[in-house]
CSV table of C-alpha atoms in Angstrom, one decimal:
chain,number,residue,atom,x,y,z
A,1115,UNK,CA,138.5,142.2,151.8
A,1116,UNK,CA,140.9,143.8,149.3
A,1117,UNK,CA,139.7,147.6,149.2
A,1118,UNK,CA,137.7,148.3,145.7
A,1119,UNK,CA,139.9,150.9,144.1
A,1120,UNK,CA,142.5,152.4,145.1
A,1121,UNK,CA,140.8,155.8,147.2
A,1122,UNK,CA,138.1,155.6,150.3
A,1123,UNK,CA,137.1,158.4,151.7
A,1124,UNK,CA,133.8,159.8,153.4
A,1125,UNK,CA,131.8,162.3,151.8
A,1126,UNK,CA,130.4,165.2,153.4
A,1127,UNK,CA,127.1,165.4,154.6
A,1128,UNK,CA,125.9,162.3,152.8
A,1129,UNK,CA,127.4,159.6,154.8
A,1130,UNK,CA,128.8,159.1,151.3
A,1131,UNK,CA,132.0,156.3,150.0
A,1132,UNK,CA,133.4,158.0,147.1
A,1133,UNK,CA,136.0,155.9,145.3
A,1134,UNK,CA,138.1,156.7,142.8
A,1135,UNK,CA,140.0,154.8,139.8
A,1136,UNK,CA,144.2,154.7,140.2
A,1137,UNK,CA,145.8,158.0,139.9
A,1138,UNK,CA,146.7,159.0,136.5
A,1139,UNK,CA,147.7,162.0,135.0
A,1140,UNK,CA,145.2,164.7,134.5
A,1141,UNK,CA,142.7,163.9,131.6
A,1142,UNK,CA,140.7,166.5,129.7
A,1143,UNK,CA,137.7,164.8,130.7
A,1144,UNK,CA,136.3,162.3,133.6
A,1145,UNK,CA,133.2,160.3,134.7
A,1146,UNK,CA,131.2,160.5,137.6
A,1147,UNK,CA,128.9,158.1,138.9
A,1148,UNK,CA,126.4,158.4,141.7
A,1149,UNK,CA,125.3,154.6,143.4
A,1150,UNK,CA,122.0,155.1,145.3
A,1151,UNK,CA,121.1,151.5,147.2
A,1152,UNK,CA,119.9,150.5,150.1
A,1153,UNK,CA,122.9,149.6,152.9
A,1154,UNK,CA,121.6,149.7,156.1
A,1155,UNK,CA,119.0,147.3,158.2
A,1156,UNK,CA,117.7,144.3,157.4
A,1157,UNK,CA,118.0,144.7,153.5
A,1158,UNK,CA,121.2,146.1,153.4
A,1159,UNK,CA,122.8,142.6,151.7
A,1160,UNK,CA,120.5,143.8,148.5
A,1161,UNK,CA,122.6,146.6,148.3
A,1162,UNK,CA,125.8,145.5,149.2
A,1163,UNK,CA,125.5,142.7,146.4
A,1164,UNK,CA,124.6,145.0,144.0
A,1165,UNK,CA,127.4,147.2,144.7
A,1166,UNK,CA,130.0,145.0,144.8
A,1167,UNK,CA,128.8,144.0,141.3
A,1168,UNK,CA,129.1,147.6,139.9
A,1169,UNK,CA,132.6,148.4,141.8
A,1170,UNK,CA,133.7,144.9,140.7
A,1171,UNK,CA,133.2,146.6,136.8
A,1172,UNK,CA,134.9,149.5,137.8
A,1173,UNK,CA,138.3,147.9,139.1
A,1174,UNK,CA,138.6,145.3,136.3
A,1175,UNK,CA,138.3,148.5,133.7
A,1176,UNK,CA,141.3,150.0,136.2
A,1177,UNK,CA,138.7,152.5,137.2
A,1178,UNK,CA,138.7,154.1,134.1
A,1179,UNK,CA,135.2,153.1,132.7
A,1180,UNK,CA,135.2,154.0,128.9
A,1181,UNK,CA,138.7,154.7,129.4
A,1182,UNK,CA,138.2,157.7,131.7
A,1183,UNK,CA,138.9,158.1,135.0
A,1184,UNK,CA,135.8,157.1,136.9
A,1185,UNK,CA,134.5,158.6,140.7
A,1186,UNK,CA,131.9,156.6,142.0
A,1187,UNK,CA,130.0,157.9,144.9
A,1188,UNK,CA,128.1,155.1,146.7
A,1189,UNK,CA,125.5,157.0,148.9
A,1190,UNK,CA,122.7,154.7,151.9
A,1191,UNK,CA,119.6,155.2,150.6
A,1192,UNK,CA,118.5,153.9,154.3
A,1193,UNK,CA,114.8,152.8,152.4
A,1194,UNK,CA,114.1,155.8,153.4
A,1195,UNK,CA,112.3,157.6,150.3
A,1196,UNK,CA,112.0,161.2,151.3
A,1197,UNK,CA,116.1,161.2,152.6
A,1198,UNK,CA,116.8,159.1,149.5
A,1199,UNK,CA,115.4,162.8,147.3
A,1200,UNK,CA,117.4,164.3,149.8
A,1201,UNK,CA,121.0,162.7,148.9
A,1202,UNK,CA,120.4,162.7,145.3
A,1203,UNK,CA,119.6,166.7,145.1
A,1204,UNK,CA,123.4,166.5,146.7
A,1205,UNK,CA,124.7,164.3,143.9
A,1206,UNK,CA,123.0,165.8,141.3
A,1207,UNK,CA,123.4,169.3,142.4
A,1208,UNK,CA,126.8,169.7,144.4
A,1209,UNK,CA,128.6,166.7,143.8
A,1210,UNK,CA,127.3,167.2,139.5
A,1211,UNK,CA,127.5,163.5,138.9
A,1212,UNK,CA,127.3,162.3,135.1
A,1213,UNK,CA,125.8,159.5,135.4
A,1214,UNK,CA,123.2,158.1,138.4
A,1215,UNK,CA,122.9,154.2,138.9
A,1216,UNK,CA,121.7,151.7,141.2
A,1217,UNK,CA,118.5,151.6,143.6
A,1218,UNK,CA,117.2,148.3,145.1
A,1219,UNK,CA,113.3,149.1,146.2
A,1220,UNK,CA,110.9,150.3,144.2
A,1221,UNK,CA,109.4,152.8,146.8
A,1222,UNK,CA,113.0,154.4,146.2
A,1223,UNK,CA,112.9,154.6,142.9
A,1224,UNK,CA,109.1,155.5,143.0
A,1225,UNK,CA,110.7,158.5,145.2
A,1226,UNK,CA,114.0,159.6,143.0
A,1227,UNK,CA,113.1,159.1,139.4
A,1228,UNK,CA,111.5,161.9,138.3
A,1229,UNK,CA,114.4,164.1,140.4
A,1230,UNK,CA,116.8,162.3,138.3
A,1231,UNK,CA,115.3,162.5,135.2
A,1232,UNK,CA,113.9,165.8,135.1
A,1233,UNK,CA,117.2,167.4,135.5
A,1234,UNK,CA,118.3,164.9,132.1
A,1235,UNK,CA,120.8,163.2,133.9
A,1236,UNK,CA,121.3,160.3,132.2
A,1237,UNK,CA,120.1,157.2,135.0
A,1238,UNK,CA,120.8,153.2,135.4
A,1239,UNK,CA,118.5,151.3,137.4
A,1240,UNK,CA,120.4,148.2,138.7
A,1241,UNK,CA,117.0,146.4,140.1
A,1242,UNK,CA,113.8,148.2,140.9
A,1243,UNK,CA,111.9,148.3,137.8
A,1244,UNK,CA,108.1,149.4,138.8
A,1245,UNK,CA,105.5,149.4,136.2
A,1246,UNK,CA,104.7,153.5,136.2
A,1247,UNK,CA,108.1,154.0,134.5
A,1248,UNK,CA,108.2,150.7,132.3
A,1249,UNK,CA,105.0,152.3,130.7
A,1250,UNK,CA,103.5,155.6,130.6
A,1251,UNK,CA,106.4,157.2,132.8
A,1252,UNK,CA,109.3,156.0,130.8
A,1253,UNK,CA,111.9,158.2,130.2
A,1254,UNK,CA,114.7,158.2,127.5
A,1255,UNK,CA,117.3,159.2,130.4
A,1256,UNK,CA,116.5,155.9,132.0
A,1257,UNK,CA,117.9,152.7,130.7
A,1258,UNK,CA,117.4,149.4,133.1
A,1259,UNK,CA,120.1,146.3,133.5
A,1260,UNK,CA,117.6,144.2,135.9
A,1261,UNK,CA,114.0,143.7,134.8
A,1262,UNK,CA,110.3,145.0,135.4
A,1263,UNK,CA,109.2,143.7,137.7
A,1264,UNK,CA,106.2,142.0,137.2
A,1265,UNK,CA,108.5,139.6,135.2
A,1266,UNK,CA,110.6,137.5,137.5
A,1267,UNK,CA,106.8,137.0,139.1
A,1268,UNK,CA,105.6,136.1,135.8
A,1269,UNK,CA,108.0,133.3,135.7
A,1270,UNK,CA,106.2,131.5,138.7
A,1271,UNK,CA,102.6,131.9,137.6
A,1272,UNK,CA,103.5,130.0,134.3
A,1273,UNK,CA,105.0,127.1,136.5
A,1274,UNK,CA,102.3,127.0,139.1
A,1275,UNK,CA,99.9,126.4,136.1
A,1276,UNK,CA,101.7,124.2,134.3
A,1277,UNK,CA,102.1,122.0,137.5
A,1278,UNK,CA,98.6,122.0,138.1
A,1279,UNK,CA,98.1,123.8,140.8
A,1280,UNK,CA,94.6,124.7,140.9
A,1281,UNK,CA,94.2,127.1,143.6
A,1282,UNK,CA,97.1,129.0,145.4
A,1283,UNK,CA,97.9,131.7,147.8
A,1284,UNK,CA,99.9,135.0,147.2
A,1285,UNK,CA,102.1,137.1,149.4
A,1286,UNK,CA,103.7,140.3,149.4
A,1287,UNK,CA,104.9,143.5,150.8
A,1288,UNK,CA,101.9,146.4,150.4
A,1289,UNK,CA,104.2,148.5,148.4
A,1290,UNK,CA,104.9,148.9,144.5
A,1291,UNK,CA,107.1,146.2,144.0
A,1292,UNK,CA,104.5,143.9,145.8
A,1293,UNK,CA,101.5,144.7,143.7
A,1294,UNK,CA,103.4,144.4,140.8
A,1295,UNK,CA,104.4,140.9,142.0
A,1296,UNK,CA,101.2,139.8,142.5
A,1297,UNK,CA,100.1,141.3,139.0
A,1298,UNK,CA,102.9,139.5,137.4
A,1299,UNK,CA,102.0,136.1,139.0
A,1300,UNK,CA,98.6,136.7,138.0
A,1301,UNK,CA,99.2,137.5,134.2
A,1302,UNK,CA,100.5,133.8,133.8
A,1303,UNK,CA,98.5,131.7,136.5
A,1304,UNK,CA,95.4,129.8,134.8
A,1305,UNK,CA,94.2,129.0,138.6
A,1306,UNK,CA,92.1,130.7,141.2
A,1307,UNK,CA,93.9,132.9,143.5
A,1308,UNK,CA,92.2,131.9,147.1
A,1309,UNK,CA,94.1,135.1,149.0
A,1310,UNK,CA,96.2,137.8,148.7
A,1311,UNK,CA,97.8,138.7,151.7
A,1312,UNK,CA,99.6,142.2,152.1
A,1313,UNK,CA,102.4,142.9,154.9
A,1314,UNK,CA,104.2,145.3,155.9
A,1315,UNK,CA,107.2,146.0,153.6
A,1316,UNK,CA,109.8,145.1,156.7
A,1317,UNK,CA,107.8,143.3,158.2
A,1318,UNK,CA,109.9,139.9,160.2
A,1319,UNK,CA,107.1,138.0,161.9
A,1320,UNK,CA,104.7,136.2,159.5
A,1321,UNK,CA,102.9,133.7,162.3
A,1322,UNK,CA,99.3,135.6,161.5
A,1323,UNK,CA,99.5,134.8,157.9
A,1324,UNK,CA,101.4,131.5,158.1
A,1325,UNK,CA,97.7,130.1,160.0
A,1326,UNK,CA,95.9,132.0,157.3
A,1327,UNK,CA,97.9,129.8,155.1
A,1328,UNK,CA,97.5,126.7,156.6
A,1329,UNK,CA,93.8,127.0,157.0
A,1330,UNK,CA,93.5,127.7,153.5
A,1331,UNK,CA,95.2,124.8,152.7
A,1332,UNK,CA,96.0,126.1,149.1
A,1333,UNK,CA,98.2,123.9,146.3
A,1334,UNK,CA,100.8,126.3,146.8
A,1335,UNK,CA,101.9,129.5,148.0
A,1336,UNK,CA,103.6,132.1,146.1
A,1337,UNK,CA,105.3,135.1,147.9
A,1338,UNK,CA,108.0,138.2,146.6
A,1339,UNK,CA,109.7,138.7,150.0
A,1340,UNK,CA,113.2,140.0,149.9
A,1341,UNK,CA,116.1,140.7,152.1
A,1342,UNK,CA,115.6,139.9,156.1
A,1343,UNK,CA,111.9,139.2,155.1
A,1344,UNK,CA,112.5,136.3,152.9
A,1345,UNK,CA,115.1,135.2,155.2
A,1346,UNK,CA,112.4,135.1,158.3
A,1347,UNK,CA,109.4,133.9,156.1
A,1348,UNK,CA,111.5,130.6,154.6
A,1349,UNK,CA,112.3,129.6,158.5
A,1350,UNK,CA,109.4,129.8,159.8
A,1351,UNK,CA,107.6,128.2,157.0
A,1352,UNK,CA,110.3,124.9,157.5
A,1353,UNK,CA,109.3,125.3,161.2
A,1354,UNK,CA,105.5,125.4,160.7
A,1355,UNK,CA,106.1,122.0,159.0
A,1356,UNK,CA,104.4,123.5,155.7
A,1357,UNK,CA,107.6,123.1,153.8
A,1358,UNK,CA,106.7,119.2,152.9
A,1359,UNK,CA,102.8,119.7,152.8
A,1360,UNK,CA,102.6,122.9,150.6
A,1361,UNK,CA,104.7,123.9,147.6
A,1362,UNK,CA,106.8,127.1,148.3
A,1363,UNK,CA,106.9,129.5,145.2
A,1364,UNK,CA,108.9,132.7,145.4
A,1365,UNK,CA,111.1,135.3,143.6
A,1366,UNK,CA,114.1,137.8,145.2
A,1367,UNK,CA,113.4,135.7,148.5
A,1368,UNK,CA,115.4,132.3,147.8
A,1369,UNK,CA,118.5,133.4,146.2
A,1370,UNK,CA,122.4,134.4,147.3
A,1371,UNK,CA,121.4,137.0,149.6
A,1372,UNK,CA,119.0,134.9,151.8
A,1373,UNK,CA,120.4,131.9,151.4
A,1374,UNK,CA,123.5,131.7,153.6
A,1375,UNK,CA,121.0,132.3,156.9
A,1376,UNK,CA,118.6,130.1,155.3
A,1377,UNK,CA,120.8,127.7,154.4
A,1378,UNK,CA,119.1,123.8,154.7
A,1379,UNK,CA,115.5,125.3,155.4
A,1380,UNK,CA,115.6,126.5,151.8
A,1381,UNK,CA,117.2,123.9,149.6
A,1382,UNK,CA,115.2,122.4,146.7
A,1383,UNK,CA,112.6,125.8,147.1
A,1384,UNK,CA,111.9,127.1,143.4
A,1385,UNK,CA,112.5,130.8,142.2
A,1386,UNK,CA,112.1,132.6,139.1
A,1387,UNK,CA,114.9,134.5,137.9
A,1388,UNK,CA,116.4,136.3,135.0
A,1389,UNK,CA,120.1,135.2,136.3
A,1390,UNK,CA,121.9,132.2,137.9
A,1391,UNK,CA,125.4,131.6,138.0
A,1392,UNK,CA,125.6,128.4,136.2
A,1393,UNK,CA,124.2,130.5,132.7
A,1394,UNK,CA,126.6,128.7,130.2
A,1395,UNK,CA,128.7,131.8,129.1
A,1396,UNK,CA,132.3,133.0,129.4
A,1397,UNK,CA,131.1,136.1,130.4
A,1398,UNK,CA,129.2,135.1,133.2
A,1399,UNK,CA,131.6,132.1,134.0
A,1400,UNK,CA,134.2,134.8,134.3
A,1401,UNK,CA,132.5,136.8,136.3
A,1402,UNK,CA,131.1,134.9,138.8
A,1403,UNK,CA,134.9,133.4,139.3
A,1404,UNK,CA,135.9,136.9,139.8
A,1405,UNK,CA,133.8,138.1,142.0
A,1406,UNK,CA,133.9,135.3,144.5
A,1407,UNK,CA,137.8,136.0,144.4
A,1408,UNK,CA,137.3,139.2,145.5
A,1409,UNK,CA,134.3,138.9,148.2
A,1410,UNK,CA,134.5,135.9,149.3
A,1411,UNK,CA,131.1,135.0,148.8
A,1412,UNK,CA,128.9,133.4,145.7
A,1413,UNK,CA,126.9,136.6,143.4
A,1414,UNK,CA,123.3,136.9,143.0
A,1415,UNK,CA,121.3,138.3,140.9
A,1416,UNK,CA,121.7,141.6,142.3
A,1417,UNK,CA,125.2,141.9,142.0
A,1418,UNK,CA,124.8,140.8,138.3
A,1419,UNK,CA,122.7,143.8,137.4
A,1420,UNK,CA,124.6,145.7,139.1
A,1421,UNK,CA,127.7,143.9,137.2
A,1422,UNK,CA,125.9,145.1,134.0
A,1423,UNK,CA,125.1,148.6,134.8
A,1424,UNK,CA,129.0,149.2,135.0
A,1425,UNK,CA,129.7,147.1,131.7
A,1426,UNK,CA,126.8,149.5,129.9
A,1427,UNK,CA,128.7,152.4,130.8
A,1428,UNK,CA,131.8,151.4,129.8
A,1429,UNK,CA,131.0,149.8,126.6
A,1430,UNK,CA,128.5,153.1,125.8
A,1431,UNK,CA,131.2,155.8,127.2
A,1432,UNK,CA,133.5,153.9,124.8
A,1433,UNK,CA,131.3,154.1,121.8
A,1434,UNK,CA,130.3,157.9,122.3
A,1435,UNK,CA,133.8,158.6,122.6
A,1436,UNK,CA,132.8,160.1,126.2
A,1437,UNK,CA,130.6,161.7,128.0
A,1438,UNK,CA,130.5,165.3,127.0
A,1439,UNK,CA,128.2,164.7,124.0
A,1440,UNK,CA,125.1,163.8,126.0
A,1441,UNK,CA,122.9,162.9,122.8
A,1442,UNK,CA,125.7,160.5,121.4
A,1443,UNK,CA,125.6,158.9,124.8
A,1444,UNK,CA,121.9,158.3,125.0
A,1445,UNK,CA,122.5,156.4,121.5
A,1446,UNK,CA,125.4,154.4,122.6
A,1447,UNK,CA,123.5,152.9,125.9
A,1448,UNK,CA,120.2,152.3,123.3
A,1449,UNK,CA,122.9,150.0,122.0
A,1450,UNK,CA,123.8,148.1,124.8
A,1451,UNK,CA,127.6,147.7,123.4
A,1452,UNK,CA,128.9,145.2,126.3
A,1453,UNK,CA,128.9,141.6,126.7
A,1454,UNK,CA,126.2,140.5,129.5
A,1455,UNK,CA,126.4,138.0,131.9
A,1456,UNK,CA,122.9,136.6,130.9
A,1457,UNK,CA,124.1,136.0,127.0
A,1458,UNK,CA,120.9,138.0,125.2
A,1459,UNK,CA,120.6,141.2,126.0
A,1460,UNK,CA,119.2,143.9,124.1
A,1461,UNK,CA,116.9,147.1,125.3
A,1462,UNK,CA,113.3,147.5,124.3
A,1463,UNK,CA,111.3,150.2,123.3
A,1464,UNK,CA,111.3,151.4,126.9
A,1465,UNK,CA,114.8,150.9,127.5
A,1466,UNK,CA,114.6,147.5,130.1
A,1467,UNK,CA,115.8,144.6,128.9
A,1468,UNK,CA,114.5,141.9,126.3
A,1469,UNK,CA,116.2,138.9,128.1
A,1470,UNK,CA,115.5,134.8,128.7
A,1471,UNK,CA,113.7,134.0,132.1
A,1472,UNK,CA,114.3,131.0,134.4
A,1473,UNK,CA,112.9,128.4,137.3
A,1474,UNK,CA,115.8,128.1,139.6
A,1475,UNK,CA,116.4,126.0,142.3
A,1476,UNK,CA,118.4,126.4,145.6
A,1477,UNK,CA,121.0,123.8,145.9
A,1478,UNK,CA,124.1,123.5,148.4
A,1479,UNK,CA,127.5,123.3,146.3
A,1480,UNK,CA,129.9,120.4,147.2
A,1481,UNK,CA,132.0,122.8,149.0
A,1482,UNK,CA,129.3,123.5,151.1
A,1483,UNK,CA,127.7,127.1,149.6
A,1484,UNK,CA,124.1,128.0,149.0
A,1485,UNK,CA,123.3,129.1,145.5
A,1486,UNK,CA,120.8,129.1,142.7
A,1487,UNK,CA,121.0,127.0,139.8
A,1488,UNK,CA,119.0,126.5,136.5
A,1489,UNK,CA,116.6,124.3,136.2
A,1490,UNK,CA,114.9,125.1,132.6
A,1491,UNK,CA,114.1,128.5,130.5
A,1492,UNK,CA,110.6,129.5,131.0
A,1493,UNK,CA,110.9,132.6,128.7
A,1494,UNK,CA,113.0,133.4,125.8
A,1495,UNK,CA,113.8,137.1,124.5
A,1496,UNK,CA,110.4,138.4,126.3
A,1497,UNK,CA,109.6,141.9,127.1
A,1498,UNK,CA,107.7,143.5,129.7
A,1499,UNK,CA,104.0,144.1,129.5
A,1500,UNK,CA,104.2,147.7,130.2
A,1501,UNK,CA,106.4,148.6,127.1
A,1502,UNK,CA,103.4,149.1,124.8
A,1503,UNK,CA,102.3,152.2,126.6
A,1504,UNK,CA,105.8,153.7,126.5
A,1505,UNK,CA,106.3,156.4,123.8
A,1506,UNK,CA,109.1,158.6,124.8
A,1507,UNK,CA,108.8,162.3,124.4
């Protein structure tokens, strides 16, 4: 793979890639980004995806986001919360970075936000989107390109009801971004909810629950389990045989990230999604085109957020003129002054996105890729349910 930009080298003490835009003469003023995600262990392909999206922005704005020469400084979060704190007191307070981005779990972002915020360092959050900060915690240094999460969640709830599935199980990791699947599910589903069973977030072996499952002979099951989870879960589901005897509902664990070790297993498995590649758009045409010419490999929904976040800055660094004018900044991101990959996009009151939501199916391309594609809008221009209880100070 082509190298990003045009420097790579390793930052001190953080285990750190910082990458720079092409050398150019010196320039009265500069951006620097800090890109927390998670790159190491089973989840690592979250992170990777989402960075690729962001560095992808970078090098087709010739590293120069906003028209100023852009560091980016992409730091391993390792899921680890307490060394996440750890390496962004080092970008915030040695490194002085402009701008924060990024941040795949929620127990990360649970960990880092008030950090980031409370020093008003302006923050981007490329996927975790937990309901404390959507609400009552939100802040108007953070702006989000993903979703809250409850939402993608919410998407499956309103087709198990409208199938008719009467009674159904749900799964998910006992952390924040689990509960707030669950709750999103819920919010929609018109049916009874016979279980809801908690794992270990990490967890790879799911032959306990799987018998819990099939005992409870449910309509359906519904689960959030991302990364190497998802990957594990959907293959030994197929090899349970409950793959043709009950209806397997997910989100963030059928999509581009699991899908080329799931591969077979997982095709014709439903998802909710704010993304796909197939979204009818130039923008999104464009990039996905792009980015498989320079990975290699087909985008998810990941690396489109993270795709975003970059095209935010640019378009509001643009606007403000820079980045020296912090209040002028905050304005131009309110804006959202770029062309997204999903078509509509426009900020709420708490600064995530109002944006169309989608069933999505795994298919394998005639070339012989996994990927998801539409099957129908579920949602159109909704917000999240945490947005009324946002009133930022």
């Amino acid at each position: 793979m082509k190298r990003i930009l045009s420097a790579l080298t390793l930052g001190a003490g953080l285990g750190a890639a910082v990458l720079t835009g092409t050398a150019a003469p010196a320039a009265a003023e500069s951006l620097k980004v800090g890109f927390l995600a998670t790159l190491s262990g089973p989840p690592a392909v979250l992170g990777q995806h989402m960075r690729d999206g962001f560095l992808l922005a970078v090098k087709q704005a010739n590293g120069r986001l906003g028209g100023i020469e852009t560091e980016v400084i992409v730091v391993d979060d390792e899921l680890k919360p307490d060394g996440a704190i750890t390496k962004v007191q080092g970008l915030l307070e040695r490194d002085k970075v402009d701008i924060m981005a990024g941040v795949v779990f929620s127990n990360v972002m649970m960990a880092v936000y008030k950090p980031i915020i409370q020093s008003e360092t302006i923050f981007i959050g490329a996927n975790a989107g937990p309901s404390p900060i959507a609400g009552r915690g939100c802040s108007p240094y953070f702006f989000s390109t993903s979703y809250q999460n409850d939402q993608n969640h919410e998407v499956m709830g309103r087709y198990a009801s409208q199938k008719g599935y009467d009674k159904v199980v749900v799964m998910a990791p006992n952390y924040q971004a689990g509960k707030d699947a669950v709750a999103g599910f819920k919010r929609h589903y018109s049916g009874t909810v016979a279980q809801e069973i908690y794992t270990k977030l990490g967890q790879l072996d799911f032959s306990a629950e799987l018998a819990r499952i099939a005992d409870e002979q449910p309509d359906a099951l519904f689960t959030f389990m991302p990364g190497g989870m998802g990957v594990n879960l959907v293959k030994q589901y197929s090899q349970a045989g409950l793959k043709d005897v009950i209806p397997f509902l997910s989100t963030f664990t059928v999509d581009e990230t699991t899908l080329p070790a799931t591969k077979d297993m997982a095709v014709g498995l439903y998802s909710g999604a704010e993304w796909a590649s197939d979204i009818d758009n130039e923008a999104n045409a464009r990039f996905v085109r792009a980015f498989e010419a320079e990975y290699g490999y087909p985008p998810s929904l990941y690396a489109a957020q993270g795709y975003d976040a970059a095209r935010l800055i640019d378009g509001a660094v643009s606007m403000a003129g820079g980045v020296q004018d912090k209040k002028s900044l905050l304005s131009a991101l309110a804006a959202a002054p770029f062309e997204s990959v999903r078509g509509d996009f426009r900020f709420n009151n708490n600064q995530f996105p109002i944006q169309d939501f989608y069933l999505v199916e795994a298919v394998k391309r005639a070339e012989g890729k996994y990927v998801t594609q539409l099957v129908e809008k579920v949602f159109d221009d909704v917000g999240d349910a945490y947005s009324g209880s946002c009133h930022m100070k």
